[in-house]
CSV table of C-alpha atoms in Angstrom, one decimal:
chain,number,residue,atom,x,y,z
A,1,UNK,CA,34.2,2.4,-26.8
A,2,UNK,CA,33.5,-1.1,-25.7
A,3,UNK,CA,29.8,-0.8,-26.0
A,4,UNK,CA,30.0,0.6,-29.6
A,5,UNK,CA,32.3,-2.3,-30.6
A,6,UNK,CA,30.0,-4.9,-29.2
A,7,UNK,CA,26.9,-3.6,-30.9
A,8,UNK,CA,28.3,-3.1,-34.4
A,9,UNK,CA,26.3,-4.7,-37.2
A,10,UNK,CA,29.5,-5.8,-38.9
A,11,UNK,CA,30.3,-9.5,-38.3
A,12,UNK,CA,33.0,-10.0,-35.8
A,13,UNK,CA,36.0,-12.0,-37.1
A,14,UNK,CA,37.5,-14.3,-34.5
A,15,UNK,CA,40.8,-13.1,-33.2
A,16,UNK,CA,42.7,-16.3,-34.2
A,17,UNK,CA,41.9,-15.8,-37.9
A,18,UNK,CA,43.4,-12.3,-38.0
A,19,UNK,CA,46.1,-12.1,-35.3
A,20,UNK,CA,48.9,-14.2,-34.2
A,21,UNK,CA,50.6,-14.4,-30.8
A,22,UNK,CA,54.1,-14.8,-32.4
A,23,UNK,CA,56.6,-12.5,-30.7
A,24,UNK,CA,57.7,-9.4,-32.6
A,25,UNK,CA,55.1,-9.6,-35.4
A,26,UNK,CA,53.6,-6.4,-36.8
A,27,UNK,CA,49.9,-6.1,-36.6
A,28,UNK,CA,48.6,-4.7,-39.9
A,29,UNK,CA,45.8,-2.1,-39.8
A,30,UNK,CA,43.5,-4.2,-42.1
A,31,UNK,CA,43.9,-7.1,-39.7
A,32,UNK,CA,42.0,-5.6,-36.8
A,33,UNK,CA,39.8,-8.0,-35.0
A,34,UNK,CA,36.7,-5.9,-35.5
A,35,UNK,CA,37.3,-4.9,-39.1
A,36,UNK,CA,38.4,-1.4,-38.0
A,37,UNK,CA,41.8,0.0,-39.0
A,38,UNK,CA,44.1,0.6,-36.0
A,39,UNK,CA,45.0,4.2,-35.3
A,40,UNK,CA,48.8,3.6,-35.9
A,41,UNK,CA,50.3,0.5,-37.5
A,42,UNK,CA,53.6,0.6,-35.6
A,43,UNK,CA,55.3,-2.6,-34.3
A,44,UNK,CA,53.4,-3.8,-31.3
A,45,UNK,CA,56.0,-6.1,-29.8
A,46,UNK,CA,55.0,-9.3,-28.0
A,47,UNK,CA,51.2,-9.7,-28.0
A,48,UNK,CA,49.9,-10.1,-24.5
A,49,UNK,CA,47.1,-12.5,-24.2
A,50,UNK,CA,44.1,-11.9,-21.9
A,51,UNK,CA,44.1,-8.1,-22.2
A,52,UNK,CA,41.5,-7.6,-25.0
A,53,UNK,CA,38.3,-6.1,-23.5
A,54,UNK,CA,38.9,-7.6,-20.1
A,55,UNK,CA,38.4,-4.4,-18.0
A,56,UNK,CA,35.4,-5.5,-15.8
A,57,UNK,CA,33.9,-2.0,-15.6
A,58,UNK,CA,34.0,-1.5,-19.4
A,59,UNK,CA,32.7,-5.0,-20.1
A,60,UNK,CA,29.9,-4.9,-17.6
A,61,UNK,CA,28.7,-1.5,-18.8
A,62,UNK,CA,29.0,-2.5,-22.5
A,63,UNK,CA,27.2,-5.8,-22.1
A,64,UNK,CA,24.4,-4.2,-20.0
A,65,UNK,CA,23.9,-1.4,-22.5
A,66,UNK,CA,23.6,-4.1,-25.2
A,67,UNK,CA,21.1,-6.0,-23.2
A,68,UNK,CA,18.9,-3.1,-22.4
A,69,UNK,CA,18.6,-2.2,-26.1
A,70,UNK,CA,16.8,-5.5,-26.6
A,71,UNK,CA,19.6,-7.9,-27.4
A,72,UNK,CA,19.0,-10.4,-24.6
A,73,UNK,CA,16.1,-12.2,-22.9
A,74,UNK,CA,14.4,-11.0,-19.7
A,75,UNK,CA,16.7,-13.0,-17.4
A,76,UNK,CA,19.7,-11.7,-19.2
A,77,UNK,CA,18.4,-8.2,-18.9
A,78,UNK,CA,18.0,-8.6,-15.1
A,79,UNK,CA,21.6,-9.7,-14.9
A,80,UNK,CA,22.6,-6.8,-17.0
A,81,UNK,CA,20.9,-4.3,-14.7
A,82,UNK,CA,22.6,-5.9,-11.8
A,83,UNK,CA,25.9,-5.5,-13.5
A,84,UNK,CA,25.1,-1.8,-14.2
A,85,UNK,CA,24.3,-1.3,-10.5
A,86,UNK,CA,27.7,-2.9,-9.5
A,87,UNK,CA,29.5,-0.7,-12.0
A,88,UNK,CA,28.2,2.5,-10.5
A,89,UNK,CA,30.0,4.0,-7.6
A,90,UNK,CA,28.2,3.0,-4.4
A,91,UNK,CA,29.0,6.4,-3.0
A,92,UNK,CA,27.2,8.1,-5.9
A,93,UNK,CA,24.1,5.9,-5.3
A,94,UNK,CA,24.1,6.7,-1.6
A,95,UNK,CA,24.6,10.4,-2.3
A,96,UNK,CA,21.5,10.4,-4.6
A,97,UNK,CA,19.5,8.5,-1.9
A,98,UNK,CA,20.4,11.2,0.6
A,99,UNK,CA,19.8,14.1,-1.6
A,100,UNK,CA,16.5,13.1,-3.3
A,101,UNK,CA,13.4,12.2,-1.2
A,102,UNK,CA,10.7,9.8,-2.4
A,103,UNK,CA,8.4,12.7,-1.7
A,104,UNK,CA,10.2,14.8,-4.4
A,105,UNK,CA,9.6,12.0,-7.0
A,106,UNK,CA,5.9,11.8,-6.1
A,107,UNK,CA,5.3,15.5,-6.1
A,108,UNK,CA,7.0,15.9,-9.5
A,109,UNK,CA,4.8,13.0,-10.8
A,110,UNK,CA,1.6,14.8,-9.8
A,111,UNK,CA,0.9,13.1,-6.4
A,112,UNK,CA,-0.5,15.1,-3.5
A,113,UNK,CA,-0.3,14.6,0.2
A,114,UNK,CA,-3.4,13.3,2.0
A,115,UNK,CA,-2.7,15.1,5.2
A,116,UNK,CA,-5.8,13.7,6.9
A,117,UNK,CA,-4.6,10.2,6.6
A,118,UNK,CA,-0.8,10.9,7.1
A,119,UNK,CA,1.5,10.8,10.0
A,120,UNK,CA,5.1,12.0,10.4
A,121,UNK,CA,6.4,8.5,9.9
A,122,UNK,CA,4.0,7.5,7.1
A,123,UNK,CA,3.0,10.2,4.6
A,124,UNK,CA,0.2,9.1,2.2
A,125,UNK,CA,0.3,10.4,-1.3
A,126,UNK,CA,-2.6,10.1,-3.8
A,127,UNK,CA,-2.9,10.5,-7.6
A,128,UNK,CA,-6.4,9.6,-8.7
A,129,UNK,CA,-6.8,6.0,-7.6
A,130,UNK,CA,-3.1,5.4,-6.9
A,131,UNK,CA,-1.7,5.5,-3.4
A,132,UNK,CA,2.0,5.6,-2.3
A,133,UNK,CA,3.0,5.8,1.4
A,134,UNK,CA,6.4,7.3,2.1
A,135,UNK,CA,8.3,6.1,5.1
A,136,UNK,CA,11.8,6.2,6.7
A,137,UNK,CA,12.0,10.0,6.5
A,138,UNK,CA,11.5,10.0,2.7
A,139,UNK,CA,14.0,7.2,2.0
A,140,UNK,CA,11.5,4.4,1.6
A,141,UNK,CA,8.0,3.8,0.2
A,142,UNK,CA,5.4,1.1,-0.4
A,143,UNK,CA,2.1,0.6,-2.3
A,144,UNK,CA,-0.7,-0.3,0.2
A,145,UNK,CA,-2.8,-1.6,-2.7
A,146,UNK,CA,0.0,-4.0,-4.0
A,147,UNK,CA,3.3,-5.5,-3.1
A,148,UNK,CA,5.6,-2.9,-4.5
A,149,UNK,CA,8.1,-1.1,-2.2
A,150,UNK,CA,11.7,0.1,-2.2
A,151,UNK,CA,13.9,3.2,-2.3
A,152,UNK,CA,13.8,6.3,-4.4
A,153,UNK,CA,15.3,4.4,-7.4
A,154,UNK,CA,12.7,1.7,-7.2
A,155,UNK,CA,10.0,4.3,-7.0
A,156,UNK,CA,11.0,5.9,-10.3
A,157,UNK,CA,11.2,2.5,-11.9
A,158,UNK,CA,7.7,1.6,-10.5
A,159,UNK,CA,6.1,4.9,-11.7
A,160,UNK,CA,7.8,5.4,-15.0
A,161,UNK,CA,8.4,1.7,-16.0
A,162,UNK,CA,12.1,2.4,-16.8
A,163,UNK,CA,15.3,0.6,-16.0
A,164,UNK,CA,17.7,1.4,-13.2
A,165,UNK,CA,20.1,3.5,-15.3
A,166,UNK,CA,17.4,5.7,-16.8
A,167,UNK,CA,15.7,5.9,-13.4
A,168,UNK,CA,19.0,6.9,-11.7
A,169,UNK,CA,19.3,9.7,-14.3
A,170,UNK,CA,15.8,10.9,-13.5
A,171,UNK,CA,16.6,10.8,-9.7
A,172,UNK,CA,19.7,12.9,-10.3
A,173,UNK,CA,17.6,15.5,-12.1
A,174,UNK,CA,15.6,16.0,-8.9
A,175,UNK,CA,18.6,17.0,-6.8
A,176,UNK,CA,17.7,20.3,-5.2
A,177,UNK,CA,14.0,19.9,-5.8
A,178,UNK,CA,12.1,21.7,-3.0
A,179,UNK,CA,9.2,19.5,-1.7
A,180,UNK,CA,6.1,20.8,0.0
A,181,UNK,CA,6.5,20.1,3.7
A,182,UNK,CA,3.2,19.3,5.6
A,183,UNK,CA,2.5,21.3,8.7
A,184,UNK,CA,2.7,18.7,11.5
A,185,UNK,CA,1.5,19.3,15.0
A,186,UNK,CA,4.0,19.1,17.8
A,187,UNK,CA,4.5,15.5,18.9
A,188,UNK,CA,3.1,14.5,22.2
A,189,UNK,CA,5.1,12.3,24.5
A,190,UNK,CA,3.6,8.8,25.0
A,191,UNK,CA,4.6,7.2,28.3
A,192,UNK,CA,2.9,4.0,27.3
A,193,UNK,CA,5.6,3.1,24.8
A,194,UNK,CA,7.7,1.5,27.6
A,195,UNK,CA,5.0,-1.1,28.0
A,196,UNK,CA,4.4,-4.1,25.8
A,197,UNK,CA,1.5,-4.1,23.3
A,198,UNK,CA,-0.9,-6.1,25.5
A,199,UNK,CA,0.1,-4.0,28.6
A,200,UNK,CA,-0.6,-0.8,26.7
A,201,UNK,CA,-4.0,-2.0,25.7
A,202,UNK,CA,-5.0,-3.2,29.2
A,203,UNK,CA,-3.6,0.0,30.8
A,204,UNK,CA,-6.3,2.1,29.0
A,205,UNK,CA,-9.8,2.5,30.3
A,206,UNK,CA,-12.9,1.6,28.3
A,207,UNK,CA,-15.0,4.6,27.1
A,208,UNK,CA,-17.9,5.7,29.3
A,209,UNK,CA,-20.8,8.1,28.6
A,210,UNK,CA,-19.1,11.2,30.1
A,211,UNK,CA,-15.6,10.5,28.7
A,212,UNK,CA,-14.0,12.5,25.9
A,213,UNK,CA,-13.7,9.4,23.7
A,214,UNK,CA,-17.5,8.8,24.0
A,215,UNK,CA,-18.1,12.5,23.2
A,216,UNK,CA,-16.0,12.1,20.1
A,217,UNK,CA,-17.7,8.9,18.9
A,218,UNK,CA,-21.2,9.9,19.8
A,219,UNK,CA,-21.1,13.7,19.2
A,220,UNK,CA,-18.7,14.1,16.2
A,221,UNK,CA,-19.0,10.6,14.6
A,222,UNK,CA,-22.8,10.2,15.3
A,223,UNK,CA,-22.4,6.6,16.5
A,224,UNK,CA,-25.5,5.8,18.7
A,225,UNK,CA,-25.1,4.9,22.3
A,226,UNK,CA,-26.6,1.5,21.9
A,227,UNK,CA,-24.0,0.6,19.3
A,228,UNK,CA,-21.1,2.0,21.5
A,229,UNK,CA,-22.3,-0.1,24.4
A,230,UNK,CA,-22.4,-3.2,22.3
A,231,UNK,CA,-18.9,-2.5,21.0
A,232,UNK,CA,-17.5,-1.8,24.4
A,233,UNK,CA,-19.2,-4.9,25.7
A,234,UNK,CA,-17.1,-7.0,23.2
A,235,UNK,CA,-13.9,-5.2,24.6
A,236,UNK,CA,-13.2,-3.6,21.2
A,237,UNK,CA,-12.7,0.0,22.3
A,238,UNK,CA,-10.3,1.9,24.6
A,239,UNK,CA,-9.8,5.5,25.6
A,240,UNK,CA,-6.8,6.9,23.7
A,241,UNK,CA,-4.8,10.1,24.5
A,242,UNK,CA,-6.3,13.5,23.8
A,243,UNK,CA,-9.8,12.2,23.4
A,244,UNK,CA,-8.9,9.7,20.7
A,245,UNK,CA,-10.3,6.2,20.3
A,246,UNK,CA,-8.5,2.9,20.1
A,247,UNK,CA,-10.2,0.2,18.1
A,248,UNK,CA,-8.6,-3.3,18.6
A,249,UNK,CA,-7.3,-5.4,15.8
A,250,UNK,CA,-7.2,-9.1,16.8
A,251,UNK,CA,-6.1,-12.3,15.1
A,252,UNK,CA,-8.3,-15.3,14.6
A,253,UNK,CA,-7.4,-16.5,18.1
A,254,UNK,CA,-8.7,-13.3,19.7
A,255,UNK,CA,-5.2,-11.9,20.6
A,256,UNK,CA,-4.9,-8.1,20.3
A,257,UNK,CA,-2.3,-7.3,17.6
A,258,UNK,CA,-2.7,-3.5,17.5
A,259,UNK,CA,-5.3,-0.9,17.3
A,260,UNK,CA,-6.6,1.8,15.0
A,261,UNK,CA,-6.2,5.2,16.7
A,262,UNK,CA,-8.7,8.0,15.6
A,263,UNK,CA,-9.4,11.3,17.2
A,264,UNK,CA,-10.4,14.9,16.4
A,265,UNK,CA,-6.8,15.7,15.4
A,266,UNK,CA,-5.1,12.4,15.1
A,267,UNK,CA,-5.1,9.3,12.9
A,268,UNK,CA,-2.7,6.4,13.0
A,269,UNK,CA,-2.1,2.8,14.2
A,270,UNK,CA,-0.4,1.4,17.3
A,271,UNK,CA,3.3,1.7,17.3
A,272,UNK,CA,4.8,-1.8,17.0
A,273,UNK,CA,1.4,-3.3,16.2
A,274,UNK,CA,0.2,-5.4,13.3
A,275,UNK,CA,-2.9,-4.7,11.2
A,276,UNK,CA,-5.1,-7.8,11.1
A,277,UNK,CA,-8.8,-7.1,11.5
A,278,UNK,CA,-11.1,-5.0,13.7
A,279,UNK,CA,-14.1,-7.3,14.5
A,280,UNK,CA,-17.5,-6.4,15.8
A,281,UNK,CA,-20.0,-9.2,16.0
A,282,UNK,CA,-20.1,-13.0,16.7
A,283,UNK,CA,-17.1,-15.0,15.6
A,284,UNK,CA,-19.2,-17.8,14.0
A,285,UNK,CA,-21.0,-15.3,11.8
A,286,UNK,CA,-21.0,-16.2,8.1
A,287,UNK,CA,-21.8,-12.8,6.7
A,288,UNK,CA,-18.4,-11.0,6.6
A,289,UNK,CA,-18.9,-7.2,6.0
A,290,UNK,CA,-15.4,-5.8,5.3
A,291,UNK,CA,-14.8,-2.0,5.6
A,292,UNK,CA,-11.6,0.1,5.5
A,293,UNK,CA,-11.9,1.7,9.0
A,294,UNK,CA,-13.2,0.7,12.4
A,295,UNK,CA,-15.5,3.8,12.5
A,296,UNK,CA,-17.0,2.7,9.2
A,297,UNK,CA,-17.5,-0.8,10.4
A,298,UNK,CA,-19.3,0.5,13.5
A,299,UNK,CA,-21.3,3.0,11.3
A,300,UNK,CA,-22.5,0.2,9.0
A,301,UNK,CA,-23.4,-1.9,12.1
A,302,UNK,CA,-25.5,1.0,13.4
A,303,UNK,CA,-27.2,1.5,10.0
A,304,UNK,CA,-28.0,-2.2,9.8
A,305,UNK,CA,-28.9,-2.5,13.5
A,306,UNK,CA,-26.2,-5.1,14.2
A,307,UNK,CA,-27.7,-7.5,11.8
A,308,UNK,CA,-27.9,-11.2,12.9
A,309,UNK,CA,-25.3,-13.5,11.5
A,310,UNK,CA,-23.0,-10.6,10.6
A,311,UNK,CA,-19.5,-9.7,11.8
A,312,UNK,CA,-18.4,-6.2,10.9
A,313,UNK,CA,-14.7,-6.0,10.0
A,314,UNK,CA,-12.1,-3.3,9.2
A,315,UNK,CA,-8.7,-3.8,7.5
A,316,UNK,CA,-7.4,-0.5,9.0
A,317,UNK,CA,-6.9,0.9,5.5
A,318,UNK,CA,-4.3,-1.7,4.5
A,319,UNK,CA,-4.0,-5.1,3.0
A,320,UNK,CA,-1.2,-6.9,4.9
A,321,UNK,CA,-0.5,-10.6,4.5
A,322,UNK,CA,-1.9,-11.2,8.0
A,323,UNK,CA,-5.1,-9.4,7.0
A,324,UNK,CA,-5.5,-11.5,3.9
A,325,UNK,CA,-4.7,-14.7,5.9
A,326,UNK,CA,-7.3,-13.9,8.5
A,327,UNK,CA,-10.0,-13.1,5.8
A,328,UNK,CA,-9.1,-16.3,3.9
A,329,UNK,CA,-9.6,-18.4,7.0
A,330,UNK,CA,-13.0,-16.8,7.8
A,331,UNK,CA,-14.2,-17.0,4.2
A,332,UNK,CA,-13.2,-20.6,3.9
A,333,UNK,CA,-16.1,-21.7,6.2
A,334,UNK,CA,-19.1,-23.3,4.5
A,335,UNK,CA,-21.8,-20.9,3.4
A,336,UNK,CA,-19.7,-17.8,4.0
A,337,UNK,CA,-20.7,-14.6,2.3
A,338,UNK,CA,-17.9,-12.0,1.8
A,339,UNK,CA,-19.4,-8.5,1.6
A,340,UNK,CA,-17.1,-5.8,0.2
A,341,UNK,CA,-18.5,-2.7,2.1
A,342,UNK,CA,-15.5,-0.6,1.3
A,343,UNK,CA,-15.6,3.1,0.5
A,344,UNK,CA,-17.3,4.5,-2.6
A,345,UNK,CA,-14.2,5.8,-4.2
A,346,UNK,CA,-11.4,4.3,-6.5
A,347,UNK,CA,-9.5,3.0,-3.5
A,348,UNK,CA,-12.6,1.3,-2.2
A,349,UNK,CA,-13.2,-0.3,-5.6
A,350,UNK,CA,-9.7,-1.6,-5.6
A,351,UNK,CA,-10.2,-3.2,-2.2
A,352,UNK,CA,-13.5,-4.6,-3.4
A,353,UNK,CA,-11.8,-6.3,-6.3
A,354,UNK,CA,-9.3,-7.9,-4.0
A,355,UNK,CA,-12.1,-9.2,-1.9
A,356,UNK,CA,-13.8,-10.6,-5.0
A,357,UNK,CA,-10.6,-12.3,-6.0
A,358,UNK,CA,-10.3,-13.8,-2.5
A,359,UNK,CA,-13.9,-15.0,-2.6
A,360,UNK,CA,-13.2,-16.7,-6.0
A,361,UNK,CA,-10.1,-18.3,-4.6
A,362,UNK,CA,-11.7,-19.9,-1.5
A,363,UNK,CA,-15.1,-20.6,-3.3
A,364,UNK,CA,-17.4,-18.5,-1.2
A,365,UNK,CA,-20.2,-16.0,-2.2
A,366,UNK,CA,-19.3,-12.4,-2.7
A,367,UNK,CA,-21.3,-9.1,-2.6
A,368,UNK,CA,-20.5,-5.5,-3.2
A,369,UNK,CA,-22.2,-3.0,-0.7
A,370,UNK,CA,-21.5,0.6,-1.7
A,371,UNK,CA,-22.2,3.4,0.7
A,372,UNK,CA,-24.4,6.2,-0.7
A,373,UNK,CA,-21.8,8.7,0.4
A,374,UNK,CA,-18.0,8.6,0.5
A,375,UNK,CA,-18.0,6.1,3.3
A,376,UNK,CA,-20.4,4.6,5.9
A,377,UNK,CA,-19.7,7.2,8.6
A,378,UNK,CA,-20.6,10.0,6.2
A,379,UNK,CA,-23.8,8.1,5.4
A,380,UNK,CA,-24.6,7.6,9.1
A,381,UNK,CA,-23.9,11.3,9.8
A,382,UNK,CA,-26.4,12.5,7.2
A,383,UNK,CA,-29.1,10.1,8.5
A,384,UNK,CA,-28.6,11.1,12.1
A,385,UNK,CA,-28.6,14.8,11.3
A,386,UNK,CA,-31.8,14.5,9.3
A,387,UNK,CA,-33.4,12.6,12.3
A,388,UNK,CA,-32.3,15.3,14.7
A,389,UNK,CA,-33.6,18.1,12.5
A,390,UNK,CA,-37.0,16.4,12.2
A,391,UNK,CA,-37.1,15.9,16.0
A,392,UNK,CA,-36.1,19.5,16.7
A,393,UNK,CA,-38.5,20.9,14.1
A,394,UNK,CA,-41.4,18.9,15.4
A,395,UNK,CA,-41.9,17.2,12.0
A,396,UNK,CA,-43.2,13.7,12.4
A,397,UNK,CA,-41.3,10.8,10.9
A,398,UNK,CA,-42.8,9.5,7.7
A,399,UNK,CA,-43.2,6.1,9.4
A,400,UNK,CA,-43.8,5.5,13.1
A,401,UNK,CA,-42.0,2.3,13.8
A,402,UNK,CA,-42.4,0.6,17.2
A,403,UNK,CA,-39.8,1.8,19.6
A,404,UNK,CA,-37.9,-0.2,22.1
A,405,UNK,CA,-35.3,-2.8,21.7
A,406,UNK,CA,-33.0,-2.3,18.6
A,407,UNK,CA,-34.1,-4.9,16.1
A,408,UNK,CA,-31.8,-6.4,13.4
A,409,UNK,CA,-32.0,-4.2,10.4
A,410,UNK,CA,-32.2,-4.8,6.7
A,411,UNK,CA,-29.0,-4.5,4.5
A,412,UNK,CA,-27.8,-0.9,4.2
A,413,UNK,CA,-28.7,-0.6,0.5
A,414,UNK,CA,-31.7,-1.9,-1.5
A,415,UNK,CA,-31.0,-4.7,-4.0
A,416,UNK,CA,-30.5,-2.2,-6.9
A,417,UNK,CA,-27.4,-0.9,-5.1
A,418,UNK,CA,-25.6,-4.2,-4.7
A,419,UNK,CA,-23.5,-6.4,-6.9
A,420,UNK,CA,-23.5,-10.0,-5.8
A,421,UNK,CA,-22.0,-13.2,-7.0
A,422,UNK,CA,-20.3,-16.4,-6.1
A,423,UNK,CA,-18.4,-19.4,-7.5
A,424,UNK,CA,-21.6,-20.5,-9.3
A,425,UNK,CA,-22.3,-17.2,-11.0
A,426,UNK,CA,-24.5,-14.2,-10.1
A,427,UNK,CA,-26.3,-14.6,-6.9
A,428,UNK,CA,-29.8,-13.1,-6.7
A,429,UNK,CA,-30.6,-10.7,-3.8
């Protein structure tokens, strides 16, 4: 009732011009404050001041509804949404949070689980180039490609671009929606969790040629032995559980902040750790080749032959404030070249655009290096398989380069496959 009164197109007559506060006066139907006849024109007795539309619930809902129809400016609309939140029963909101998972919203919106890149505590959903990661047992979410995050209500607002009230209605419509549960493997106990992060890293052995981690990296990932020895020599790898690999993330001071964990049946990041950067190569290097995974960084290094003046980096698939700060500091050095060597898919292109924007901000040169396949490890696998097939079949290589010490290689792609630029315009390759 209140919302309909407040949004009438009929001009509102001030109360003082049509009603009096004199005791015992009859209020005539035609003298209604809003130009609407009263239901009954019986004597009203003494008029009580301060009772007209002063119910806080009615007023807040009415004003918010008026604002959300376009009657107020953006700041006023935000205040109106806040009023609507307050007017709703907190128990109702919490009940909806408990009954509707963020996974239900995403599945109904056409997202699908990327099981390969998901864990029990962080389930990755994809829809074309969009990515949403669901956390806290379905009650929370965040966008790894942006700053958006929140609860199930915020997720509906983020995806559908609607206000809180409409979003709450859509959430309520998903009560009872059956989501597709991924088939997780039984969790393995980790005795190392009682140790601190540096202690957990130091407690693990470095990989060696007969270890299961070495077999995984060299046999399944096709990383050459020379590359693995160079990476281990820089103290970047550790033996993880069940034949997995730990690849260290460090800050600009060299302190281990966490590690990417990859294995035949496992993918994740150190519990309690922070993603900064995986680094392979000399710290003073000015060519910064940025990938999305440590295995891709090592694969690109193998393809390029650990190119002189290059440090191969991995963001670990995220873009945290600490990652951006570390990249900004490295790219701010004079004559730096930021190379976006991210995956050749929509997500990789989004990361590449972020790196381009960062290069523009700090004023360094920028280059896009796309892998011929989905990522650099797939590219390396194909190359190594072809080499092994030629060797096993006795087919001579088209060229017979001098063997011996691994020489610094050329860039992974020819000039036609690279975009390049800098603060002064397009940079010639």
